[in-house]
CSV table of C-alpha atoms and ligand atoms in Angstrom, one decimal:
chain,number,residue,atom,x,y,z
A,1294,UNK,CA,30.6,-15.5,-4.4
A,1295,UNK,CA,28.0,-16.7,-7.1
A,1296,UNK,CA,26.8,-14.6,-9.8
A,1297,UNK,CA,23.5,-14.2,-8.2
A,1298,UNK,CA,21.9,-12.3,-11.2
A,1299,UNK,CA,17.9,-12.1,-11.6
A,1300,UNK,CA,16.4,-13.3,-14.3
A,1301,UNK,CA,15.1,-9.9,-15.7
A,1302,UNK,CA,13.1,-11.2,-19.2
A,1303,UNK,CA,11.7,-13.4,-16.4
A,1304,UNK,CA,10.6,-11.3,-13.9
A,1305,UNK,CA,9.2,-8.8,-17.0
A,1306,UNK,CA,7.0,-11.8,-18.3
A,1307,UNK,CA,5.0,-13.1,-14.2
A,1308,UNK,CA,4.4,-8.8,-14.4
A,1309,UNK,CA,3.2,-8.9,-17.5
A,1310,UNK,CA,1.1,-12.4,-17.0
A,1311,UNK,CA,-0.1,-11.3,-14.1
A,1312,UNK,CA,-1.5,-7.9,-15.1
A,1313,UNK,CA,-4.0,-9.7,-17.2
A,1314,UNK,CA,-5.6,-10.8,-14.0
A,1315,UNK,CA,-8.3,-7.7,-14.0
A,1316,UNK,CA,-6.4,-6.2,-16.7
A,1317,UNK,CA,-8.2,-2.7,-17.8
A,1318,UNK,CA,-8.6,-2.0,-22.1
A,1319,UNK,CA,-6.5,1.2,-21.0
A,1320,UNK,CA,-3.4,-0.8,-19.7
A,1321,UNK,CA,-3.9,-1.0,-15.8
A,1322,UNK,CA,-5.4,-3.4,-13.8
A,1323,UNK,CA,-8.5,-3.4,-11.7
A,1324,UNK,CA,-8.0,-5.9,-8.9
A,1325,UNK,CA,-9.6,-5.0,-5.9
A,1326,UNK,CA,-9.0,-7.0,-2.4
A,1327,UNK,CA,-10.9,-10.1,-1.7
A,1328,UNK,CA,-12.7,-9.9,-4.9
A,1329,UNK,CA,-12.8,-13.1,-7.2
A,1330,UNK,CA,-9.8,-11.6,-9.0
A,1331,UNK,CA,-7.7,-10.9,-5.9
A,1332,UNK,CA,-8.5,-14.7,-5.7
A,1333,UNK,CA,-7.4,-15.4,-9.0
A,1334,UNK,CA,-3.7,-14.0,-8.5
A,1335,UNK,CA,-3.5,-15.7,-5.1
A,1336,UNK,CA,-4.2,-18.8,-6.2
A,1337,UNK,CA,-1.4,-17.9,-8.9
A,1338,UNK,CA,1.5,-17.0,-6.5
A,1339,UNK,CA,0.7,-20.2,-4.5
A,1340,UNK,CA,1.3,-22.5,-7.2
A,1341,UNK,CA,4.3,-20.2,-8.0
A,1342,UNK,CA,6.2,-20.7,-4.6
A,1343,UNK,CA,4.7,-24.2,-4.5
A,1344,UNK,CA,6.6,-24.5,-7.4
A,1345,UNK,CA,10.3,-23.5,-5.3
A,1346,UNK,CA,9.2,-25.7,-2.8
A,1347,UNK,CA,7.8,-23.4,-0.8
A,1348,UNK,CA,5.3,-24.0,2.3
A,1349,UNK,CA,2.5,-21.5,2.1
A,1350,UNK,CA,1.1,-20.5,5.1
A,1351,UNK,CA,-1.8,-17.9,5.5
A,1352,UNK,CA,-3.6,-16.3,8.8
A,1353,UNK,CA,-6.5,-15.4,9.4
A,1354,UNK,CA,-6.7,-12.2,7.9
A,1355,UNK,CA,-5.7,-13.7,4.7
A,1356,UNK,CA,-1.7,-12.4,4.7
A,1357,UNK,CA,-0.3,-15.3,2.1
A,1358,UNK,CA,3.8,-16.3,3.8
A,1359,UNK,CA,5.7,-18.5,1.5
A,1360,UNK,CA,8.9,-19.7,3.7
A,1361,UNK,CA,12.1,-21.0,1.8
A,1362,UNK,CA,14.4,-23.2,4.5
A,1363,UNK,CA,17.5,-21.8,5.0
A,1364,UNK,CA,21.0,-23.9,6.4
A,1365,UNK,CA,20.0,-22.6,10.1
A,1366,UNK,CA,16.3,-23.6,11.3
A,1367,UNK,CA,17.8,-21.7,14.3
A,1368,UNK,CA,17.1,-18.2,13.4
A,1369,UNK,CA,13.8,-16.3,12.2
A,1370,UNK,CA,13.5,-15.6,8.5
A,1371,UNK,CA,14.5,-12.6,6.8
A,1372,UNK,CA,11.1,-11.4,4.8
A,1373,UNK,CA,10.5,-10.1,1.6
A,1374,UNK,CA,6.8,-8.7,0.7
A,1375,UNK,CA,4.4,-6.3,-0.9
A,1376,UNK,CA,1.1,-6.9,-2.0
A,1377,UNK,CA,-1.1,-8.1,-4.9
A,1378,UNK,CA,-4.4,-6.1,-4.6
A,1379,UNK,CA,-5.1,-2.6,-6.8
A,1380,UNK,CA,-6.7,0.5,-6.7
A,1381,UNK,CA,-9.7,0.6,-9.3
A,1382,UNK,CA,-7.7,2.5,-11.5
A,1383,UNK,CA,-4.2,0.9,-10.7
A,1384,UNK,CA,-1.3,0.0,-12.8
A,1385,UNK,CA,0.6,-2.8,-13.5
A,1386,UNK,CA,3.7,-2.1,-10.9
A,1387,UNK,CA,2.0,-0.6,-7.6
A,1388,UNK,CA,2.3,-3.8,-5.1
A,1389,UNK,CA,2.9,-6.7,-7.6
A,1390,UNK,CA,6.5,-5.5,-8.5
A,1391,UNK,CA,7.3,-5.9,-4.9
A,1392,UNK,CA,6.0,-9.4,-4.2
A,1393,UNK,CA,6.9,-10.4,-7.9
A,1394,UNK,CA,10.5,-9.3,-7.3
A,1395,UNK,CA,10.5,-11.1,-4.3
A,1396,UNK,CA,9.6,-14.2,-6.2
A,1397,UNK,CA,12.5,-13.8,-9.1
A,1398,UNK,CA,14.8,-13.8,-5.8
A,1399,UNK,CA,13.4,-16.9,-4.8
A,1400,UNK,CA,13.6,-18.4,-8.6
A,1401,UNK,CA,17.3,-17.2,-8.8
A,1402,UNK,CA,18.1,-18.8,-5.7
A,1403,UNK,CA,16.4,-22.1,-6.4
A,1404,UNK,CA,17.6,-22.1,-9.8
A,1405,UNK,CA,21.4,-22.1,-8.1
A,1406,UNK,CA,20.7,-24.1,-5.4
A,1407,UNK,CA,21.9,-21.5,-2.9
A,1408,UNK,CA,20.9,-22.3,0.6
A,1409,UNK,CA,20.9,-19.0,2.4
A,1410,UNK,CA,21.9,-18.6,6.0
A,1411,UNK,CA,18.6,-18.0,7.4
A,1412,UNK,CA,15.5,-19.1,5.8
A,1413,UNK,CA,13.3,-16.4,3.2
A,1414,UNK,CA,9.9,-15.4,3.6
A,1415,UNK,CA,7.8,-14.3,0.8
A,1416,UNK,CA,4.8,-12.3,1.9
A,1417,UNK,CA,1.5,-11.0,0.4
A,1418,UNK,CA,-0.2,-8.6,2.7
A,1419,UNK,CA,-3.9,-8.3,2.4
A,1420,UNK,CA,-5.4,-5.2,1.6
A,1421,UNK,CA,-2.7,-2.5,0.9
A,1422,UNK,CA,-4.5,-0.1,-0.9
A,1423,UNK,CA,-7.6,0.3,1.4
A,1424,UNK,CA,-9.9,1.2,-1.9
A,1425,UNK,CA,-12.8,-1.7,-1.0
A,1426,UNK,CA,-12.0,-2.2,2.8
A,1427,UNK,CA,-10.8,1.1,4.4
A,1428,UNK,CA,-8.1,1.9,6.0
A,1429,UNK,CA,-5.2,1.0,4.3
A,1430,UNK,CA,-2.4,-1.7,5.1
A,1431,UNK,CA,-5.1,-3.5,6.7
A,1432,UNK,CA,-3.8,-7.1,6.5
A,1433,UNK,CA,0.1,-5.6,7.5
A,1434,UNK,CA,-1.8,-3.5,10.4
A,1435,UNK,CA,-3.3,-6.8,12.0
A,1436,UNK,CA,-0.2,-8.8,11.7
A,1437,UNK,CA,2.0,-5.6,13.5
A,1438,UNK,CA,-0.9,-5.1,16.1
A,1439,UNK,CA,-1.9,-1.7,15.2
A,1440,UNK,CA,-5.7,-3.0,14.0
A,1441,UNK,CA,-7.1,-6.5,15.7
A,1442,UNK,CA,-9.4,-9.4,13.5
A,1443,UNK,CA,-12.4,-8.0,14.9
A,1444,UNK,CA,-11.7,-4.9,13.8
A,1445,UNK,CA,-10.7,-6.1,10.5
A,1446,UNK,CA,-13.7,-8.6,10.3
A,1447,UNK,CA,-16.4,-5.8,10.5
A,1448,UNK,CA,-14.6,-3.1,8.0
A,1449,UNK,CA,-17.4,-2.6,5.0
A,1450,UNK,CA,-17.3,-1.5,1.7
A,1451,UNK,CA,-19.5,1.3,0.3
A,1452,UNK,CA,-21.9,-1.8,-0.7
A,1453,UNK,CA,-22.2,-2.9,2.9
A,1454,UNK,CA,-20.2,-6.4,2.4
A,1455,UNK,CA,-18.1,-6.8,5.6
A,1456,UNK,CA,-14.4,-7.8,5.1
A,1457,UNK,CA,-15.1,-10.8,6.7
A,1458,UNK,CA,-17.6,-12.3,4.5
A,1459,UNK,CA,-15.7,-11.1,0.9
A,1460,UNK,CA,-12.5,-13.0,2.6
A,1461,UNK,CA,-14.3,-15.9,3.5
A,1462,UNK,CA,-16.0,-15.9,-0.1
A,1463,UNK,CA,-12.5,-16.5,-1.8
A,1464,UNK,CA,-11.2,-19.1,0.3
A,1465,UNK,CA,-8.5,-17.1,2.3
A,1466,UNK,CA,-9.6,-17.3,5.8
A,1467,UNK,CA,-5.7,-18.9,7.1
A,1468,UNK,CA,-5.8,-20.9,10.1
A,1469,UNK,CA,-2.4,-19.2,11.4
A,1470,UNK,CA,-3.6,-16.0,14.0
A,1471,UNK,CA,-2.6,-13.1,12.8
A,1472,UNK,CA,1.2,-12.3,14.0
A,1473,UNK,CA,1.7,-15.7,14.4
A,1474,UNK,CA,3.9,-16.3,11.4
A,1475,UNK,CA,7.8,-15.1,12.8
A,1476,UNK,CA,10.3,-13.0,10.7
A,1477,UNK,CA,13.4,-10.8,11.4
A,1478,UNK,CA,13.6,-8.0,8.9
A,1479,UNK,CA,11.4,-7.0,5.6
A,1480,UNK,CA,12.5,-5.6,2.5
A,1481,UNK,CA,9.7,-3.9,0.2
A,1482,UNK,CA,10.7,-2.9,-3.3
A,1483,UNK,CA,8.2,-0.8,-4.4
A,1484,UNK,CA,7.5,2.3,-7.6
A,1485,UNK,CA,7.8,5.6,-6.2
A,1486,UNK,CA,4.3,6.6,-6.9
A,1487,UNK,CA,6.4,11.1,-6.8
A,1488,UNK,CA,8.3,12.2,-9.6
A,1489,UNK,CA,12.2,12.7,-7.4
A,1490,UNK,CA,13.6,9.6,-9.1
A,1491,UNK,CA,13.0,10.2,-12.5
A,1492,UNK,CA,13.5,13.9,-12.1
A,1493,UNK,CA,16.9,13.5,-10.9
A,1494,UNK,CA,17.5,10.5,-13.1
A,1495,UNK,CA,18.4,8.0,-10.3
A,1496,UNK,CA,17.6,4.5,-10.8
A,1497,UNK,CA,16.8,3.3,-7.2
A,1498,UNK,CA,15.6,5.2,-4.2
A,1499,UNK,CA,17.4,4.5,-0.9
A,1500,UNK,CA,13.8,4.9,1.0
A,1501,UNK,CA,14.4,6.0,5.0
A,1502,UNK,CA,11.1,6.4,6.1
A,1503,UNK,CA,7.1,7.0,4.9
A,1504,UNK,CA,5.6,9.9,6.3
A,1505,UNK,CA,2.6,10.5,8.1
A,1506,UNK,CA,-1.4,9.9,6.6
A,1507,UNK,CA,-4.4,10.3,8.1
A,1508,UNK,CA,-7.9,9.8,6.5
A,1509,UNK,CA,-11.9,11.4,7.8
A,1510,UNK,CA,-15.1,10.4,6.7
A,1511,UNK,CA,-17.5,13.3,6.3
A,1512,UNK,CA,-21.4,12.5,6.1
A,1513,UNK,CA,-23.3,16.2,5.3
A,1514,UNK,CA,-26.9,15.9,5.3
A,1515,UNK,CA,-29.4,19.0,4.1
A,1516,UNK,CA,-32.6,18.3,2.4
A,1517,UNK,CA,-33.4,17.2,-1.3
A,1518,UNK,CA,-36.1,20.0,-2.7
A,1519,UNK,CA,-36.8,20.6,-6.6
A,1520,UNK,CA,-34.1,22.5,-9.0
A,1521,UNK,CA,-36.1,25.0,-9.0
A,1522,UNK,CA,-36.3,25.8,-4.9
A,1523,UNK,CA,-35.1,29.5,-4.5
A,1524,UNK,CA,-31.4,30.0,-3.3
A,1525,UNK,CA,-31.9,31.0,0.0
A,1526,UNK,CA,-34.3,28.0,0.9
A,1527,UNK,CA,-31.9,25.4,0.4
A,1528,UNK,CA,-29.9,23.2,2.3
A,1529,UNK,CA,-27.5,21.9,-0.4
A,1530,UNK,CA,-25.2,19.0,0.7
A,1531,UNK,CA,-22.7,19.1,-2.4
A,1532,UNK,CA,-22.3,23.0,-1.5
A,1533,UNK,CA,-20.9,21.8,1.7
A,1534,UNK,CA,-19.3,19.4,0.3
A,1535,UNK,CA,-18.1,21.3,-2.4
A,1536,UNK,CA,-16.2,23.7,0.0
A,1537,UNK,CA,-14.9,21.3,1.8
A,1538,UNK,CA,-13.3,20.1,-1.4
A,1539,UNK,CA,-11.6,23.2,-1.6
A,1540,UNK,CA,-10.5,23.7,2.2
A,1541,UNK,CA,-8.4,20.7,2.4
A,1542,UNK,CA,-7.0,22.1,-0.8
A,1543,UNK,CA,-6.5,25.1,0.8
A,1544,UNK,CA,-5.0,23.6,4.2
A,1545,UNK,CA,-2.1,21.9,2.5
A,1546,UNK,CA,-1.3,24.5,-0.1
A,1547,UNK,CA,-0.8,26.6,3.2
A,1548,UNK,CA,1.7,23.7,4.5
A,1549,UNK,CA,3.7,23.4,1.5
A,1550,UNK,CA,5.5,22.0,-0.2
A,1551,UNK,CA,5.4,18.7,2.0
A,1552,UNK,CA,1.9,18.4,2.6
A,1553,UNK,CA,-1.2,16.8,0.2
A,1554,UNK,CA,-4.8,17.0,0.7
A,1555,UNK,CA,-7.0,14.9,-1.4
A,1556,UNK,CA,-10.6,14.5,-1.1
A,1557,UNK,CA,-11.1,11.3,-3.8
A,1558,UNK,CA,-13.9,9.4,-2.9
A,1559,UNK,CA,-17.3,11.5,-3.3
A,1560,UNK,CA,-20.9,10.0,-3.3
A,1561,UNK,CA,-24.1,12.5,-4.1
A,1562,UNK,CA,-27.6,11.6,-3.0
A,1563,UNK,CA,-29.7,11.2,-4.5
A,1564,UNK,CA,-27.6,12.0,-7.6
A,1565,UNK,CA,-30.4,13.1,-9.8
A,1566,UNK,CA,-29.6,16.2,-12.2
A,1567,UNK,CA,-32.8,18.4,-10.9
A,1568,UNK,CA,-32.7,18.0,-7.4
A,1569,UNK,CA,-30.7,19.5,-5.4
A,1570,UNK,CA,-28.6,17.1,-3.2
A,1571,UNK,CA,-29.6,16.3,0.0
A,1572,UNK,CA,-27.2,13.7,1.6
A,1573,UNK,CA,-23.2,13.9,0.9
A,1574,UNK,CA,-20.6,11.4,2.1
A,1575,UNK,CA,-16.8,11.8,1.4
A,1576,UNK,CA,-13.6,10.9,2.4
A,1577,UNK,CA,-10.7,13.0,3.3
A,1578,UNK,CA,-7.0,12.4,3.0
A,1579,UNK,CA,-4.4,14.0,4.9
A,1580,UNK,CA,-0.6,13.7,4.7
A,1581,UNK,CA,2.6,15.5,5.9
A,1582,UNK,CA,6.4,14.0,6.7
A,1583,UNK,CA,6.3,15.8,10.1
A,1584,UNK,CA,3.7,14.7,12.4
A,1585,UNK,CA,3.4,17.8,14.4
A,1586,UNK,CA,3.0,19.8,11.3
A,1587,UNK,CA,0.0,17.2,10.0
A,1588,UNK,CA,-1.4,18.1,13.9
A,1589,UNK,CA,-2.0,21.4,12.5
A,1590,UNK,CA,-3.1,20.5,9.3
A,1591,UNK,CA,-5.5,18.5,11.0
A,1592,UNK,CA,-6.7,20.9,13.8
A,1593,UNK,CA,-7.2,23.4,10.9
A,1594,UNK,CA,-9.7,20.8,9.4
A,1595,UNK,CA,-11.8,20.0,12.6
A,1596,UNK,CA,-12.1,24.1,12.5
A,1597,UNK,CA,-13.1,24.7,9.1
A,1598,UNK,CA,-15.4,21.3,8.5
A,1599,UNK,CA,-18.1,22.5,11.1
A,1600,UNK,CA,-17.9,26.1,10.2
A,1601,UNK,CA,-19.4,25.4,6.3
A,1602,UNK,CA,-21.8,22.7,7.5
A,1603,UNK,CA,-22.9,25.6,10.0
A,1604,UNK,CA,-23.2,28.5,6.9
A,1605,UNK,CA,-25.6,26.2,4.8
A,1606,UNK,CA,-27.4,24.5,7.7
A,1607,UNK,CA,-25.8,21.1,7.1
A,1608,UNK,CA,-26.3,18.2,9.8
A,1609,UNK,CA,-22.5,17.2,9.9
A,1610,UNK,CA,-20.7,13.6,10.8
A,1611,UNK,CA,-17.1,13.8,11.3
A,1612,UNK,CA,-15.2,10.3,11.4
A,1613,UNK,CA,-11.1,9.6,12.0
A,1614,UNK,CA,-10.6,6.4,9.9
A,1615,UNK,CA,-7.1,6.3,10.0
A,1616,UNK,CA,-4.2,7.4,11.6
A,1617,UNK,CA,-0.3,6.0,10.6
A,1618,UNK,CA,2.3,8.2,12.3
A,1619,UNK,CA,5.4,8.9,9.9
A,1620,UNK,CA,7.7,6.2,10.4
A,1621,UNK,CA,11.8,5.9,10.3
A,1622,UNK,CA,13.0,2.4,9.0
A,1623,UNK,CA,16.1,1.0,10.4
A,1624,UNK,CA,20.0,1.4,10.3
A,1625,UNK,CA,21.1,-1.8,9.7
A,1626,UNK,CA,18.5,-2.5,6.7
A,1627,UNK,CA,19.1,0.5,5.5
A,1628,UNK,CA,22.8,0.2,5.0
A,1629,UNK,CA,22.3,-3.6,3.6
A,1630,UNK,CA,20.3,-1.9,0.5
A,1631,UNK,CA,22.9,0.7,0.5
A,1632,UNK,CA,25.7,-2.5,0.2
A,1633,UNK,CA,22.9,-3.7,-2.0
A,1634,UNK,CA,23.0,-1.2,-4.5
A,1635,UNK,CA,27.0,-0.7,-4.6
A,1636,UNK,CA,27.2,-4.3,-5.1
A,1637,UNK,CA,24.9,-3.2,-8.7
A,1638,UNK,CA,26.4,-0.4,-9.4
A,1639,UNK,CA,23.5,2.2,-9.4
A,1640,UNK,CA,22.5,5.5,-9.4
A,1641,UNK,CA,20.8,6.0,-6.2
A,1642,UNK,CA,19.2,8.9,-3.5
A,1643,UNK,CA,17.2,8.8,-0.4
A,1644,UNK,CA,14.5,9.3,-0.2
A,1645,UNK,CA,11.2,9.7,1.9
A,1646,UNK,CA,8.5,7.6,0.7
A,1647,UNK,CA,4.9,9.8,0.3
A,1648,UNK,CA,2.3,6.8,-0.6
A,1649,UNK,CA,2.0,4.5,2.5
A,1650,UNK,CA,3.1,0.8,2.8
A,1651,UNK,CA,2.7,-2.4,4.4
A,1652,UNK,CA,6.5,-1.8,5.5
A,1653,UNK,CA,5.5,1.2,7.3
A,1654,UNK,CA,3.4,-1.0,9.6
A,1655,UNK,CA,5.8,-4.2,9.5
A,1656,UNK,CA,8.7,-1.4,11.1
A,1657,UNK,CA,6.8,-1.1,13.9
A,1658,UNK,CA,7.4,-5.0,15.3
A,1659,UNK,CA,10.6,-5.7,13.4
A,1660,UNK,CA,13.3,-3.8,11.3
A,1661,UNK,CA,12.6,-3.2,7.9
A,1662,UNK,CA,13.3,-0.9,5.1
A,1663,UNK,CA,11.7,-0.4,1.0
A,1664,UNK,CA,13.6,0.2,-1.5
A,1665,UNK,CA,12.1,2.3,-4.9
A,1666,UNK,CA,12.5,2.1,-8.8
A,1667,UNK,CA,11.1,5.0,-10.5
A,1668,UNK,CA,7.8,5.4,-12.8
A,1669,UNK,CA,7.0,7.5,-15.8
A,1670,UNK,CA,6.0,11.0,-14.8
A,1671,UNK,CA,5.6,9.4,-10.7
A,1672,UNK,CA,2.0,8.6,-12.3
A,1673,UNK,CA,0.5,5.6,-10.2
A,1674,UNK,CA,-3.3,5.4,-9.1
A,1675,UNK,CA,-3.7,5.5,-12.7
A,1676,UNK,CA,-3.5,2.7,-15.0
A,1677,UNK,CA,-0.9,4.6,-17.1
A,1678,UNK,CA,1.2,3.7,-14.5
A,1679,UNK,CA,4.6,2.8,-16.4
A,1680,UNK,CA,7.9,1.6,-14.9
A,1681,UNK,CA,10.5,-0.3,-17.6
A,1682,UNK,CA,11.5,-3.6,-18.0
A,1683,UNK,CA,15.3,-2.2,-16.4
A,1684,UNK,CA,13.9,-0.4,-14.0
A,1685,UNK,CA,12.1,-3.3,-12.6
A,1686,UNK,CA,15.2,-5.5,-13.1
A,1687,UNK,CA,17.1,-2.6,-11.7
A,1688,UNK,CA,14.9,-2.9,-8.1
A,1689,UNK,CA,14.8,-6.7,-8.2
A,1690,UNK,CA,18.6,-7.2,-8.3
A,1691,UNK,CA,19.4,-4.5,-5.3
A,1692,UNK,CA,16.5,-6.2,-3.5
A,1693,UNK,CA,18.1,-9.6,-3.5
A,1694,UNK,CA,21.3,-8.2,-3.0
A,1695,UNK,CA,20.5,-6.4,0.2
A,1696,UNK,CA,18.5,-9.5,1.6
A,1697,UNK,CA,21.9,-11.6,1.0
A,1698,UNK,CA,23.7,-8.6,2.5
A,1699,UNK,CA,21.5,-8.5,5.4
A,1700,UNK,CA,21.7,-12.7,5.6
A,1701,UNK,CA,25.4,-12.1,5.7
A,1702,UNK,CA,25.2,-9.6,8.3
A,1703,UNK,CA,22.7,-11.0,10.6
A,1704,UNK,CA,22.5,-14.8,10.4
A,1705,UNK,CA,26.0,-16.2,9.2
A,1706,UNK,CA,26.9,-19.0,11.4
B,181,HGY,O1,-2.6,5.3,0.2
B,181,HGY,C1,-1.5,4.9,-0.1
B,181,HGY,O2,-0.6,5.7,0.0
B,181,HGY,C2,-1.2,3.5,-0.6
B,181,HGY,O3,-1.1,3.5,-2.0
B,181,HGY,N1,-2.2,2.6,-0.1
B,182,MN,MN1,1.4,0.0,-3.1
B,183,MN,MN1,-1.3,1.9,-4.0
């Protein structure tokens, strides 16, 4: 068989060239979905896979496909994909080594002339990270069913600017309805965003499922008044709020060591230093491997939530935003990475993946599985984020070996 070796210096350079496109003065990248930036890098991957000879299709949620022919028109593609948007604070690795990787395997390929079995698809999912437009894995949600384009359409940012409008504004309203575009399998390589890998020195992560994530909006409203209103006559939102903070702290230190609770998004009104705050919204994230377990966690948070709005007086909204069931990815994918990695030669362990993906909604209509490089100190969210230049070329390689594995497998004449 052909030495089918990615180009790693390559692959190092599009990340590096491609972080300048909202590149932070600390090192990250601030790219947000269906901002001008998020436009920016589209409009960079087209011309990439245009480049291959690749047709680009996009639907109407904005997911970008870039389909390679294979020797059999006969048979749905095998996918490979991530996505291209950032948190505020994000790194340089966190979605763009996945689709980046993804495009070295297509440049290795064409670069060889190898004609695979069935034909590739490369795949940008809209909206991963669910910063700007909650929830998260919006674009990957639509395509699998689990969210519809009306649903999509009206999601809002905290500036009131509806998804539909932003994606619209950059040009990336596809014509293709959403699901429309067919594939077989996906691979999604993707940083750990947890510390097992490097702890345990492996170089890839064998990843057999995501678990389970749930997110709440909380609105708590009380009543401004003057710094210096007496204790007992207030009705102080950021009290509330405050304890609440420390609750969902509190409800998955008492499910540990599997479960997190983060409150990270927090906005005070009216925010002024000598009033006391009247008005309080925040979000509330909620995770757990076992589902039944995150039940609890969650039935423990529906108690305490109305208890301490109660205590100070607080008028109390409660929302569920989001709800994405741990997930299992499938046997067969799973043991082409494993062939995958062999075939390199790494270290590797399994792993269960804690940060959520567009693969854990993609599993849910065909068979997929991710495979994980690690990053410095599992730091991501944070744009210290650091994965190296072997480490990436570590992922890419056992990603295009497991989709030729998987070709092999699945689609040989
Ligand atoms: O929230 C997550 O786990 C992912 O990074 N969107
Ligand atoms: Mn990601
Ligand atoms: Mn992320």
């Amino acid at each position: 068989m052909q030495n089918l070796t990615i180009d790693a210096q390559r692959l190092w350079d599009s990340l590096m060239e491609t972080a300048q496109i909202g590149g932070t003065a600390k090192g990250g990248i601030c790219r947000l979905t269906l901002t001008d930036l998020d436009r920016e890098v589209r409009d960079w991957f087209r011309a990439q896979v245009e480049a291959l000879g690749c047709q680009v299709t996009v639907d109407e949620v904005g997911n970008m496909f870039a389909y390679r022919p294979g020797r059999r028109s006969d048979v749905v593609p095998i996918a490979i994909g991530s996505h291209l948007d950032t948190q505020p604070t994000g790194g340089k690795f966190d979605g763009v080594l996945g689709v980046l990787a993804g495009l070295e395997a297509l440049r290795t390929l064409h670069d060889l002339g190898y004609e695979t079995n069935a034909p590739l698809l490369l795949v940008n999912w809209t909206n991963e990270e669910g910063s700007r437009f909650a929830p998260a894995m919006l674009g990957s949600g639509v395509y699998a069913g689990v969210f519809d384009r009306a649903y999509a359409d009206s999601r809002e940012d905290r500036q009131g600017v509806r998804f539909a409008d932003a994606l619209e504004a950059i040009g990336y309203r596809g014509d293709a309805p959403a699901g429309s575009v067919p594939f077989g399998a996906m691979f999604e390589l993707h940083i750990e965003q947890g510390p097992i890998l490097e702890a345990e020195e492996k170089m890839i992560g064998i990843v057999t499922g995501v678990q389970g994530m749930r997110w709440y909006e909380i609105e708590l409203t009380g009543s401004e008044s003057h710094a210096s209103t007496p204790m007992n006559l207030r009705r102080n939102a950021l009290l509330g709020a405050a304890r609440i903070v420390e609750r969902v702290d509190a409800i998955a230190k008492r499910h540990a060591p599997a479960a997190v609770g983060t409150v990270g998004l927090m906005e005070v009104s009216p925010n002024s230093r000598n009033v006391v705050p009247g008005h309080v919204f925040l979000a509330v994230d909620l995770r757990h491997p076992d589902d039944s377990v995150l039940e609890r966690m969650e039935r423990e948070f529906h108690e305490a939530v109305p208890a301490i709005a109660g205590e100070i007086g607080l008028e109390l909204v409660t929302r569920k935003v989001w709800d994405s069931p741990a997930v299992r990815f499938d046997p067969e994918c799973i043991a082409s990475v494993r062939a995958g990695v062999a075939r390199a030669g790494f270290s590797t362990r399994d792993i269960v993946s804690g940060a959520g993906h567009d693969a854990a909604y993609i599993a849910r209509v065909v068979p997929t599985t991710m495979i994980f490089v690690p990053c410095a100190g599992g730091l991501s969210h944070n744009e210290a984020e650091s994965t190296t230049f072997d480490e990436c070329a570590a992922g890419a390689q056992v990603l295009l070996n497991a989709v030729l594995e998987y070709d092999r497998r699945f689609a040989a004449p």
